[in-house]
Coordinates of C-alpha atoms in Angstrom, one line a residue:
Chain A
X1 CA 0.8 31.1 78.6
X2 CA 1.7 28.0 78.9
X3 CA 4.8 26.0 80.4
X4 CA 7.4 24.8 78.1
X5 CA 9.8 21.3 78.7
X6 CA 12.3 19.4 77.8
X7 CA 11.3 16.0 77.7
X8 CA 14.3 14.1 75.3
X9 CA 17.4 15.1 74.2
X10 CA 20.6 14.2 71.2
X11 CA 23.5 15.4 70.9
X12 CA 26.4 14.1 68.0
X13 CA 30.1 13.5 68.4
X14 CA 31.5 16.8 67.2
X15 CA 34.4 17.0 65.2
X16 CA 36.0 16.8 61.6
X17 CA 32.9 14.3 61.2
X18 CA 34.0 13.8 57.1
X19 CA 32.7 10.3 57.3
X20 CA 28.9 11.5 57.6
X21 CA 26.7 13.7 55.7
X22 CA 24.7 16.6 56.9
X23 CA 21.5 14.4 57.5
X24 CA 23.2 11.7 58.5
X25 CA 25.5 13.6 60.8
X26 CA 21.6 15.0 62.5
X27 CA 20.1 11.1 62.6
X28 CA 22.5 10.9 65.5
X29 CA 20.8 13.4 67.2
X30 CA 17.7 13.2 66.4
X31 CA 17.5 9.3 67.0
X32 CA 18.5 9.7 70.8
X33 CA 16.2 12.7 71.5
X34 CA 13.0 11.0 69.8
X35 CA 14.6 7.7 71.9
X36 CA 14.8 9.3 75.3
X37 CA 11.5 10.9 75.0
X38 CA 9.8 7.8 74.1
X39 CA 8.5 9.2 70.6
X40 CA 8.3 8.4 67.0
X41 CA 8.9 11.3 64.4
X42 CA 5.1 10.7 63.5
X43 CA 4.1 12.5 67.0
X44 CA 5.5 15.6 66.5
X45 CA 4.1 18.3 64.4
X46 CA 6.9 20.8 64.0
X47 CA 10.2 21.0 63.7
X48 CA 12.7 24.2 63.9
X49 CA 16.4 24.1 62.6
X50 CA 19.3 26.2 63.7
X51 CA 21.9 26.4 60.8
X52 CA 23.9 28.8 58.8
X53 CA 24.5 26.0 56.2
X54 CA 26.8 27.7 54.1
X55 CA 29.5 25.6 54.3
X56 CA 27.5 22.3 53.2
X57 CA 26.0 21.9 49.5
X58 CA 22.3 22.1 51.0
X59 CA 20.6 25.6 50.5
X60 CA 17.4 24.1 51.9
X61 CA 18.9 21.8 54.8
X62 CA 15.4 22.1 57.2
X63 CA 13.6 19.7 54.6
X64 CA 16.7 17.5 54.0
X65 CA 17.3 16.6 57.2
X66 CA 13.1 16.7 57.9
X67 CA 12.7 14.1 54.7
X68 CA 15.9 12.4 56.1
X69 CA 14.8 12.1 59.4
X70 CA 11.1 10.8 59.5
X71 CA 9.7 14.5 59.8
X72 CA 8.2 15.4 56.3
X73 CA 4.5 16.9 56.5
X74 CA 5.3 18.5 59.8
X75 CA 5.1 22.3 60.5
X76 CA 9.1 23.2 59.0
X77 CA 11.1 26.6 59.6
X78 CA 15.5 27.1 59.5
X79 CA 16.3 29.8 61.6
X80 CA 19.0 32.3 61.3
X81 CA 20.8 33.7 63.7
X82 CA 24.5 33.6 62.9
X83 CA 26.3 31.4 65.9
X84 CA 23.0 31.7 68.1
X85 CA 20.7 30.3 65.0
X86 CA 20.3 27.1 67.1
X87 CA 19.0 29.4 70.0
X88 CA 16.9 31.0 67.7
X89 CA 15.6 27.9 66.3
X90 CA 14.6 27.1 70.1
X91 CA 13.0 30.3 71.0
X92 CA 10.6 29.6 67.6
X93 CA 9.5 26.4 68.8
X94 CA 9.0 27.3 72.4
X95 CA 6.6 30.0 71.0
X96 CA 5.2 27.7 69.3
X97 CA 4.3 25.8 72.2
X98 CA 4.1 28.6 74.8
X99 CA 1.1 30.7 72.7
X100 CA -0.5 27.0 72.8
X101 CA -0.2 26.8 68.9
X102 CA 1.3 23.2 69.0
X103 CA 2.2 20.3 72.1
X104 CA 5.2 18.9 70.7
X105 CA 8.2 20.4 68.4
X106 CA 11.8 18.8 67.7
X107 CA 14.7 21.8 67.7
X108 CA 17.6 20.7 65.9
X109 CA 21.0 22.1 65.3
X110 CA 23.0 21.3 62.6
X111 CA 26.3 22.3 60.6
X112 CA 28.7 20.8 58.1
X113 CA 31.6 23.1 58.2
X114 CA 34.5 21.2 57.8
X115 CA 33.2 20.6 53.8
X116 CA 35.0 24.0 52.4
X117 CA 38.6 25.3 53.2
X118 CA 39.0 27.3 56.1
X119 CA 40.4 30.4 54.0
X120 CA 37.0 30.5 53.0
X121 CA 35.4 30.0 56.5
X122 CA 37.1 32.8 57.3
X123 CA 35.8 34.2 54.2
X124 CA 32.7 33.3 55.7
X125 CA 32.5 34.2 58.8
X126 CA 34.4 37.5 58.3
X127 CA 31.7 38.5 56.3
X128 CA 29.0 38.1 58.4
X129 CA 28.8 41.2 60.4
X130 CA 28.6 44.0 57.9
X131 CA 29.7 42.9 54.6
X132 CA 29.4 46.4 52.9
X133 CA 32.0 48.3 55.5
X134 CA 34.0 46.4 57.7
X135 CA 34.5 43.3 54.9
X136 CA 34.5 44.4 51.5
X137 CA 37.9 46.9 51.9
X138 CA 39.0 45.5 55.2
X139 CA 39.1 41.8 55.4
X140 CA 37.6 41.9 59.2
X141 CA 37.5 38.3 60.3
X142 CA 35.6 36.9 63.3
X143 CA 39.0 36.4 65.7
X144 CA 39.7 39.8 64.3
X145 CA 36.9 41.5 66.3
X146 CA 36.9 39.8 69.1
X147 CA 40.7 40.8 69.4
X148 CA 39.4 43.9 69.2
X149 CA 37.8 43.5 72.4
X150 CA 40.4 41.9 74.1
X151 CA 42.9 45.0 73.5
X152 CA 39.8 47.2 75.4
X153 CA 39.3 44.8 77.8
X154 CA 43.2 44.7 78.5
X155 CA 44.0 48.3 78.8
X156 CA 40.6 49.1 80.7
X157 CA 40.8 45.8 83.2
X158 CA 44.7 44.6 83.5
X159 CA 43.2 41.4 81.9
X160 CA 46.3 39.5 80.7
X161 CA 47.1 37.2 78.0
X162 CA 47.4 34.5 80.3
X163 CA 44.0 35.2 81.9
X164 CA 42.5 34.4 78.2
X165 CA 44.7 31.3 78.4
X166 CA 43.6 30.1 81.4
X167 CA 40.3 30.0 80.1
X168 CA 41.2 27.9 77.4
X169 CA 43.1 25.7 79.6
X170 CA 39.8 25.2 82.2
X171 CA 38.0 24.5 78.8
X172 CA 39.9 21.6 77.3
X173 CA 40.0 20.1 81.0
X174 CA 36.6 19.5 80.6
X175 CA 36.7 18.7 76.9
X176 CA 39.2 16.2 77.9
X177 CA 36.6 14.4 79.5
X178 CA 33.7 15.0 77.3
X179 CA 33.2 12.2 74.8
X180 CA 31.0 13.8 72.5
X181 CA 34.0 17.1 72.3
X182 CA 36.0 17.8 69.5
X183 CA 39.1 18.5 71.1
X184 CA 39.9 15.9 73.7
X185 CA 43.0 17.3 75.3
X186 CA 44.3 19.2 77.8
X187 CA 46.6 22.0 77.5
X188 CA 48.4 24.4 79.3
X189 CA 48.9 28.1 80.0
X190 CA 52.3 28.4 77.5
X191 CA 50.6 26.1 75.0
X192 CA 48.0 29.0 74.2
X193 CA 50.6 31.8 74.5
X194 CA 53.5 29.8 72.2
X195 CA 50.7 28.6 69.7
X196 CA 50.4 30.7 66.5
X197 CA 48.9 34.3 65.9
X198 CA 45.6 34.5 64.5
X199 CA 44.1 38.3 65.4
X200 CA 46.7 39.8 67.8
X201 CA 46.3 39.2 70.1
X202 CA 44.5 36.1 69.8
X203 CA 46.5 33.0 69.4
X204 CA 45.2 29.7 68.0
X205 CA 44.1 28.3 71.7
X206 CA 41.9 31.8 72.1
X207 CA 40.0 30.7 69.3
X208 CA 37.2 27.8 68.9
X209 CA 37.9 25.4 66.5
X210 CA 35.9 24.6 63.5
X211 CA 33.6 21.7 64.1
X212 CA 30.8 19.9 62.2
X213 CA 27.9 18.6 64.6
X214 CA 24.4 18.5 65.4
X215 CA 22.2 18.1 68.7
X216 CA 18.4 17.7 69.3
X217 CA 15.7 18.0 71.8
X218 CA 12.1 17.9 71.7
X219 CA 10.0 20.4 73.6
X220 CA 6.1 19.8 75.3
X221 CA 3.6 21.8 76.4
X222 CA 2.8 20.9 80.1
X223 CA -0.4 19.3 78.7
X224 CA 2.1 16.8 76.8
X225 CA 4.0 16.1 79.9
X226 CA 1.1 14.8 82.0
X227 CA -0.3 13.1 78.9
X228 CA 3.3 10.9 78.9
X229 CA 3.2 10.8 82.3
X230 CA 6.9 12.3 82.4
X231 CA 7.3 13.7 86.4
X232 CA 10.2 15.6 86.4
X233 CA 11.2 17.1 83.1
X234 CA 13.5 20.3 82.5
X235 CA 11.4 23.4 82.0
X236 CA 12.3 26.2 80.2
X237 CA 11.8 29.1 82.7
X238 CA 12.6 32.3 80.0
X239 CA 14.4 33.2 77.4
X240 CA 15.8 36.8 77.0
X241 CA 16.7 38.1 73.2
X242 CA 18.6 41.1 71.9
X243 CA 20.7 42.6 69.1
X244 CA 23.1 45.2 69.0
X245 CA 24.3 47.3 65.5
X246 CA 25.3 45.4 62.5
X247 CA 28.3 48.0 62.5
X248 CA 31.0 47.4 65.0
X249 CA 32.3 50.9 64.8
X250 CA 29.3 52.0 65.9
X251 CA 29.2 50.2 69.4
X252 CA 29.7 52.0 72.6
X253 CA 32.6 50.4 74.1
X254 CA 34.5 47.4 73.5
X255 CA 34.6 45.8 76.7
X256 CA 31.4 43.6 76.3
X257 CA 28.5 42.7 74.5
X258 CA 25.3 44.9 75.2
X259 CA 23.0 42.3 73.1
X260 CA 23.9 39.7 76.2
X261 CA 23.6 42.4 78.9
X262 CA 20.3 43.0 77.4
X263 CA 19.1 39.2 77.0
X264 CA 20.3 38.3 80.4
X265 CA 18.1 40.9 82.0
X266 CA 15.4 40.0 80.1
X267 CA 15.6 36.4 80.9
X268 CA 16.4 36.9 85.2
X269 CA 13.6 39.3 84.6
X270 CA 10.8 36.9 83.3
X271 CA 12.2 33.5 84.9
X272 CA 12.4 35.8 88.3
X273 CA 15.8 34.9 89.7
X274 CA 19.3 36.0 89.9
X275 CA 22.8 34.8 88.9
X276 CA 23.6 33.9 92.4
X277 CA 21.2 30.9 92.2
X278 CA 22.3 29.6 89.2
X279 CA 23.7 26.0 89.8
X280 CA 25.6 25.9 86.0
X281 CA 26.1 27.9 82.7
X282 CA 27.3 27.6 79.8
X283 CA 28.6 30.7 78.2
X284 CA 29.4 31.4 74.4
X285 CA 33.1 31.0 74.6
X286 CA 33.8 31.2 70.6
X287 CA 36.9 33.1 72.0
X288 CA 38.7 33.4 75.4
X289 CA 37.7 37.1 75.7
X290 CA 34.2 36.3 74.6
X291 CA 33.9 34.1 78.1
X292 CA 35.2 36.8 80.4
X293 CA 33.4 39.5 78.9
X294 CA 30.4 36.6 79.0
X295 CA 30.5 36.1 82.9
X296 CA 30.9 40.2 83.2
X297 CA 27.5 40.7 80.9
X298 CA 25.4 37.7 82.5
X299 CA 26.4 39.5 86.3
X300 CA 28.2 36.5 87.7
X301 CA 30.6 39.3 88.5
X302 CA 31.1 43.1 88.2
X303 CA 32.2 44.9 84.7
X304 CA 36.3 44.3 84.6
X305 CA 36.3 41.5 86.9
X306 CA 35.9 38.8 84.8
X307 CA 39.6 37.6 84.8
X308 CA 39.6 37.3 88.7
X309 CA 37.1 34.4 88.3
X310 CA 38.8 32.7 86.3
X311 CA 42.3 32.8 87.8
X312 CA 39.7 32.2 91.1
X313 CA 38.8 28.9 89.7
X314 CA 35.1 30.2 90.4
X315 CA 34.0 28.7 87.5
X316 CA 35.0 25.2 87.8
X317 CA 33.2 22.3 88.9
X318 CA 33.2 23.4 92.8
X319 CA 33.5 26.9 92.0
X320 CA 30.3 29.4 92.6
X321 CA 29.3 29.0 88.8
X322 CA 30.8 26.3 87.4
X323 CA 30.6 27.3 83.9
X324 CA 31.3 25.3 80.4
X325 CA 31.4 21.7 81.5
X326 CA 31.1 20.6 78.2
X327 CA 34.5 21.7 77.5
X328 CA 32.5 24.7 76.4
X329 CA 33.0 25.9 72.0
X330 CA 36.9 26.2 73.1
X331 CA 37.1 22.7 72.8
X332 CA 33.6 20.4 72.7
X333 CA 33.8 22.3 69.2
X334 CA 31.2 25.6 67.9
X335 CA 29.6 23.8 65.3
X336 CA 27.7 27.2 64.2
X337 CA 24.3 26.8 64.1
X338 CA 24.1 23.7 66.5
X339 CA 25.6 25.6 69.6
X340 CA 22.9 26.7 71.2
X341 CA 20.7 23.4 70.9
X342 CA 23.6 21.5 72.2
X343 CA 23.9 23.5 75.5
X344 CA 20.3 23.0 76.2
X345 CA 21.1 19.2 75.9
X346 CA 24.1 19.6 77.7
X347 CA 22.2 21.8 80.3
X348 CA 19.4 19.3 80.7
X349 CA 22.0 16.8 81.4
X350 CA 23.5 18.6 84.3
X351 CA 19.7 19.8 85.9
X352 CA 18.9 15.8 85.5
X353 CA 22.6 14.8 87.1
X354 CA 23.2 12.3 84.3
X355 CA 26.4 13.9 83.1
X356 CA 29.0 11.4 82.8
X357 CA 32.1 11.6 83.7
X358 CA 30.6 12.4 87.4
X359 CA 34.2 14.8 87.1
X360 CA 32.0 17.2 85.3
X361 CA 28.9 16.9 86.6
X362 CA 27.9 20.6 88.7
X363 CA 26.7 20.2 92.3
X364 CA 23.2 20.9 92.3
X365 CA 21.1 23.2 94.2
X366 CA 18.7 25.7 93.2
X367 CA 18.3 23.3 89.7
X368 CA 18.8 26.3 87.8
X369 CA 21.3 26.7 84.6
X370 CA 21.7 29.5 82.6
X371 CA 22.4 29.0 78.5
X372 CA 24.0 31.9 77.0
X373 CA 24.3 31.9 73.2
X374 CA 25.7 35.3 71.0
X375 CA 25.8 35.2 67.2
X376 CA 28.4 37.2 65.3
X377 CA 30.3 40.1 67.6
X378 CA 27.2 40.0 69.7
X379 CA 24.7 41.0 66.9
X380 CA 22.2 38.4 68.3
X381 CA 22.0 37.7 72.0
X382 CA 20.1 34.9 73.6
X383 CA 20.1 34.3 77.0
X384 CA 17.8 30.7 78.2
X385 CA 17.0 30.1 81.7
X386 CA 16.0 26.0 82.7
X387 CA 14.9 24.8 85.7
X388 CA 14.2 21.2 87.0
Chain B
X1 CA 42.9 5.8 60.2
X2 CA 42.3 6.7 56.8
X3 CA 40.3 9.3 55.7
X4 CA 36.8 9.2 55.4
X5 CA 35.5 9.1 51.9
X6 CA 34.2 12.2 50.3
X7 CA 33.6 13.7 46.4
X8 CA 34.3 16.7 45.1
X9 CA 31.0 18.8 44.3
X10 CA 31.1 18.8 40.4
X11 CA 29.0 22.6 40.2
X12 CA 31.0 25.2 41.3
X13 CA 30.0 28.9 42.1
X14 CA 31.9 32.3 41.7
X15 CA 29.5 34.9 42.8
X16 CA 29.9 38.7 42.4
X17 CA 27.0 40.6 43.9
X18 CA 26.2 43.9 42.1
X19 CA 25.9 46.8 44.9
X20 CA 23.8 49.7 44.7
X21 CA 25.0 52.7 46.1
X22 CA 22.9 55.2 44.0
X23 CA 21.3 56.4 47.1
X24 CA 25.2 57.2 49.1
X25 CA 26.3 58.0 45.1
X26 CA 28.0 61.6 47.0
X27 CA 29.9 59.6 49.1
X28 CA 31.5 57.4 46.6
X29 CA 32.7 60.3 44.1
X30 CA 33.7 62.1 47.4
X31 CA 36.1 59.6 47.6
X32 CA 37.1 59.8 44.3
X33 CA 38.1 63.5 45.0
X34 CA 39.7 62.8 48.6
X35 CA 37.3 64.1 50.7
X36 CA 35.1 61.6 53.0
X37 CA 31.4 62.5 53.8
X38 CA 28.8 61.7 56.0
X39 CA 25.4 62.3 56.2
X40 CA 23.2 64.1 58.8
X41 CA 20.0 64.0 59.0
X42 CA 17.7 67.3 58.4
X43 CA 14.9 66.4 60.8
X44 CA 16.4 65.2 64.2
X45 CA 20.4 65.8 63.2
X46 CA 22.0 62.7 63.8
X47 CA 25.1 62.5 62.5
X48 CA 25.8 59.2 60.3
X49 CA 29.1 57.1 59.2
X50 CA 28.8 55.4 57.8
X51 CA 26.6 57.2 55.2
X52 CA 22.9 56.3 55.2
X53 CA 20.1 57.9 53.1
X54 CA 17.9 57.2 55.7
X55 CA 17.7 58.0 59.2
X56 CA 16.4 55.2 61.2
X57 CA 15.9 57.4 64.5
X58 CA 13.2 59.4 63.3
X59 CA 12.3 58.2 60.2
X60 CA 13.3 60.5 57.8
X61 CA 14.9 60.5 54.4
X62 CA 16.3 64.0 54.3
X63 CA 19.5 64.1 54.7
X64 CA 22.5 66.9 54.4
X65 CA 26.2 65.5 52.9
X66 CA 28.8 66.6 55.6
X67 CA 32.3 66.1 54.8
X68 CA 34.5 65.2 57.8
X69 CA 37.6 66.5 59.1
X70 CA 39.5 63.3 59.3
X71 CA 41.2 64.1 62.2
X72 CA 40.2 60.7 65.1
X73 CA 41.6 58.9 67.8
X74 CA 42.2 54.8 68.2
X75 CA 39.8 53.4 70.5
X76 CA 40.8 49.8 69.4
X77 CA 42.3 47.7 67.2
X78 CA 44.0 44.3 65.8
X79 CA 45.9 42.8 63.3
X80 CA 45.1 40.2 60.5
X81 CA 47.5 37.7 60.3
X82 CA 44.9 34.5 59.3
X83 CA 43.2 35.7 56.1
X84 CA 40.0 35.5 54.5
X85 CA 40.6 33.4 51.2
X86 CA 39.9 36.9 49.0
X87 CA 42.2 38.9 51.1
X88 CA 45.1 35.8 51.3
X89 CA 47.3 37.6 49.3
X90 CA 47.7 40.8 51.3
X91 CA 49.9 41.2 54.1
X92 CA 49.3 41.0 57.7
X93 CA 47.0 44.2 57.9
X94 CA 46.4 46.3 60.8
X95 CA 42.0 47.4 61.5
X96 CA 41.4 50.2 63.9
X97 CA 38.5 51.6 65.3
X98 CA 38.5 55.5 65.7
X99 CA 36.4 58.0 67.0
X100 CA 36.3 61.0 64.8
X101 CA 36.2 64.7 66.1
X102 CA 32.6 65.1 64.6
X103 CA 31.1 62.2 67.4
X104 CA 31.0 58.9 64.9
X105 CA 33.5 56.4 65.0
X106 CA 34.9 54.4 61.6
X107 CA 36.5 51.3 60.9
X108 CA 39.2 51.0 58.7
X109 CA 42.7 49.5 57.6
X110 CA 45.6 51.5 59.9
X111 CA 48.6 52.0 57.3
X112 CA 52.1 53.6 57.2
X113 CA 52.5 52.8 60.8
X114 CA 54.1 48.9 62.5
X115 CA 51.3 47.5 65.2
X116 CA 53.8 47.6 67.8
X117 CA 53.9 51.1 67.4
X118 CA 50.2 51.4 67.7
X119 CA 48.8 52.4 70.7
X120 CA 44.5 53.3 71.8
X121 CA 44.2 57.0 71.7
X122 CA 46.8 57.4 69.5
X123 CA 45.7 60.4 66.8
X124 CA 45.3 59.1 63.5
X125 CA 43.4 60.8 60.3
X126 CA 40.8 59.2 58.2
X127 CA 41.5 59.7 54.3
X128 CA 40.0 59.0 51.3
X129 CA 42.2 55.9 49.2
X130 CA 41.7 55.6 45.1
X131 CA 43.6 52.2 44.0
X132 CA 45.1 51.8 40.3
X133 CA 42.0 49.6 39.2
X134 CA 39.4 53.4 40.0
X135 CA 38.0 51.3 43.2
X136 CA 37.9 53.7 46.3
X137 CA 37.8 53.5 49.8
X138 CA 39.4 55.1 53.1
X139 CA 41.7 54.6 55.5
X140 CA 43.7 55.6 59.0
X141 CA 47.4 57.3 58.4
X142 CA 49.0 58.5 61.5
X143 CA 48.6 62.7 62.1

């Protein structure tokens, strides 16, 4: 099989972006990563795209954006996989190139979803999961079932509302200093715990905000890389994938996510390493809990003592995994479908030590970063290991 | 800065999706008539709830109806206070997860009862719910 890189990456301004459109809103990534891999659309033959797109007026968005962007004729798939669709889009193309099919493929991620209201994001959102038994007669919403875990995760662990806070504050810290983030500001401990309930008990600051944004990056074979004479690129080492039921009643316990447990393994499994040599992650933080539980289910730490390494600052730049640099979904924004693409850019940016400010910028070691990327209440897990 | 320029879409959709539930028919009418069924499977006897006509473990599609006892415990739960837009008008509702004395576990709406007052492992029953408009469905009282 062959060896999979990263050899150019794009990544948008996230936001309410309302001035752009859906394909214009994806030229701004795609522009930077053909730019910074020294290509023209023309070279590459495929091209995968992570989106839920129901928010925007596009059913088909893969050949907008493809016709918008330069890429029509070329090999075409959208990938679903709820919040991890941009992972999923990923693990297509580096198939792709892997089996030896193809030497070049663009991954995009893309989402729109500040177009509709957000009663009927929520609307959205709430129903994806199980439509037919936890939405129709019961309204389940997204924050409503990862609440769900944080009341398990509370009684079993003495995690505390201000633990999830604290998460959130370390997040916007970074956002504040991330350009291309959403949110832009720092906050503090009783900001999260005075702002509004959403799911008790998750307040507004547990939760991710609702983003548009898209990110790039184009993948070669090894072959390629020579070929361009690129010398040190970002390889893709593995990728570990999982599900779990569609049902949340029917889950085990409520105190993680089994899909990521799963994925992780895979992925130390086939990349051969352990979370100790990590250098960064980032971790699908849609929620507060969702990051705890995330460090708990990836084995940066034991079951229940996910809390401890936040309050431990072990996950801040200087800290044994210093994880969501970005400012993470809490605040550099969850634009659906583009999440996982964008912390492969973000991740190729921290194993190539170009992040800027330097503030956020992980200490490197190993050159080893760990992308972890759920969709819905850990129906889909993802879990992509690079290495420089 | 003003806001960035945007139209209004001028199709609009209102979808209702028609459901099939010929195949789980027992379990709908059961509810009609108060009691709540599940379905085990003949061949390997897993116990299913919700209902399915098919048992995915061994690949079967025999099936008994089994109607269950109601009686659960909380193993979780939250409550709604921001809405989906087709539940907007309903107040702040209480979900629970609870496992059932029969071994399956059911999600439902957690009524009669304030959320401060709810605590995990609290014993709850499951019953069956018609509304005015003939729909049916189920939920958690308090036992």
């Amino acid at each position: 099989m062959k060896r999979v890189a990263i050899i150019g990456v794009g990544h948008s301004k996230f936001g309410d972006r309302s001035d752009v459109n859906l394909s214009e809103l994806t030229f701004e990534a795609v522009k930077p990563a053909l730019e910074s891999s020294e290509l023209t659309a023309k070279d590459i033959p495929y091209m995968a795209l992570g989106s839920m797109g129901v928010w925007s007026e596009e059913p088909l968005p893969a050949v907008v954006i493809a016709e918008y962007c330069g890429f029509t004729g070329a090999g075409l798939v959208r990938c679903e996989s709820a919040c991890a669709s941009g992972s999923a889009a990923t693990y297509n193309a580096y198939s792709v190139i892997k089996s030896g099919q193809m030497d070049l493929a663009l991954v995009v991620g893309a989402e729109k979803m500040k177009q509709i209201s957000t009663p009927i994001i929520m609307e959205m959102i709430g129903r994806a999961g199980y439509y037919m038994w936890e939405f129709e007669n019961f309204g389940m919403t997204f924050p409503a079932y990862y609440a769900m875990h944080a009341v398990k995760h509370m009684e079993n662990f003495a995690t505390t509302e201000e633990d999830l806070a604290k998460v959130a504050v370390k997040n916007h810290k970074y956002g504040a200093i991330n350009p291309l983030a959403h949110l832009q500001h720092e906050i503090t401990v009783d900001d999260v715990l005075d702002s509004f309930m959403i799911a008790w008990p998750l307040k507004l600051y547990d939760c991710c905000p609702i983003t548009d944004g898209s990110a790039a990056v184009v993948l070669a074979s090894e072959e390629k890389v020579k070929e361009l004479k690129i010398e040190d690129p970002v390889w893709i080492e593995a990728v570990g994938v999982a599900s779990d039921t569609a049902n949340l009643s029917k889950r085990e316990k409520y105190v993680g996510l089994d899909a990521s447990v799963k994925a992780a393994k895979m992925a130390y499994d086939l990349a051969g390493i352990t979370p100790k040599m990590l250098d960064v992650a980032t971790v699908h933080d849609c929620f507060t809990i969702a990051e705890i539980m995330a460090y708990e289910d990836l084995d940066f730490c034991k079951k229940g003592e996910g809390a401890q390494m936040v309050r431990e600052g072990e996950t801040e730049v200087g800290g044994r995994i210093p994880t969501n640099l970005d400012g993470g979904l809490k605040a550099k924004g969850h634009p659906i479908g583009t999440t996982g693409v964008s912390m492969l850019a973000e991740l190729t940016k921290q194993l190539l030590e170009e992040v800027k400010p330097n503030k956020r910028q992980a200490p490197m070691k190993n050159y080893i970063a760990l992308a972890h990327n759920t969709g819905g209440t850990g129906h889909y897990g993802y879990v992509t290991i690079l290495r420089r | 800065m003003a806001k960035p320029l945007s139209m209004k879409s001028a199709r609009t959709l209102c979808i209702t999706y028609n459901i099939p539930i010929n195949r789980t028919l027992k379990f709908w009418t059961g509810l009609e008539k108060g009691k709540v069924y599940a379905t085990k499977c003949t061949k390997c006897g897993k116990l299913h709830f919700p209902p399915a006509a098919d048992c995915g473990d061994c690949n079967s599609s025999k099936i008994d109806w089994v109607e269950l006892d109601g009686e659960g415990e909380i193993v979780t739960f939250t409550q709604v206070f921001v809405k989906p837009a087709s539940f907007s008008e309903k107040p702040d509702y209480i979900v629970a997860i609870a496992r059932l004395k029969e071994g399956v576990k059911a999600l439902a709406w957690l009524k009669g009862i304030k959320r401060e007052d709810v605590k995990t492992g609290m014993k709850v029953r499951l019953v069956a719910k018609v509304f005015p408009d003939k729909r049916v469905a189920y939920e958690f009282i308090p036992s």
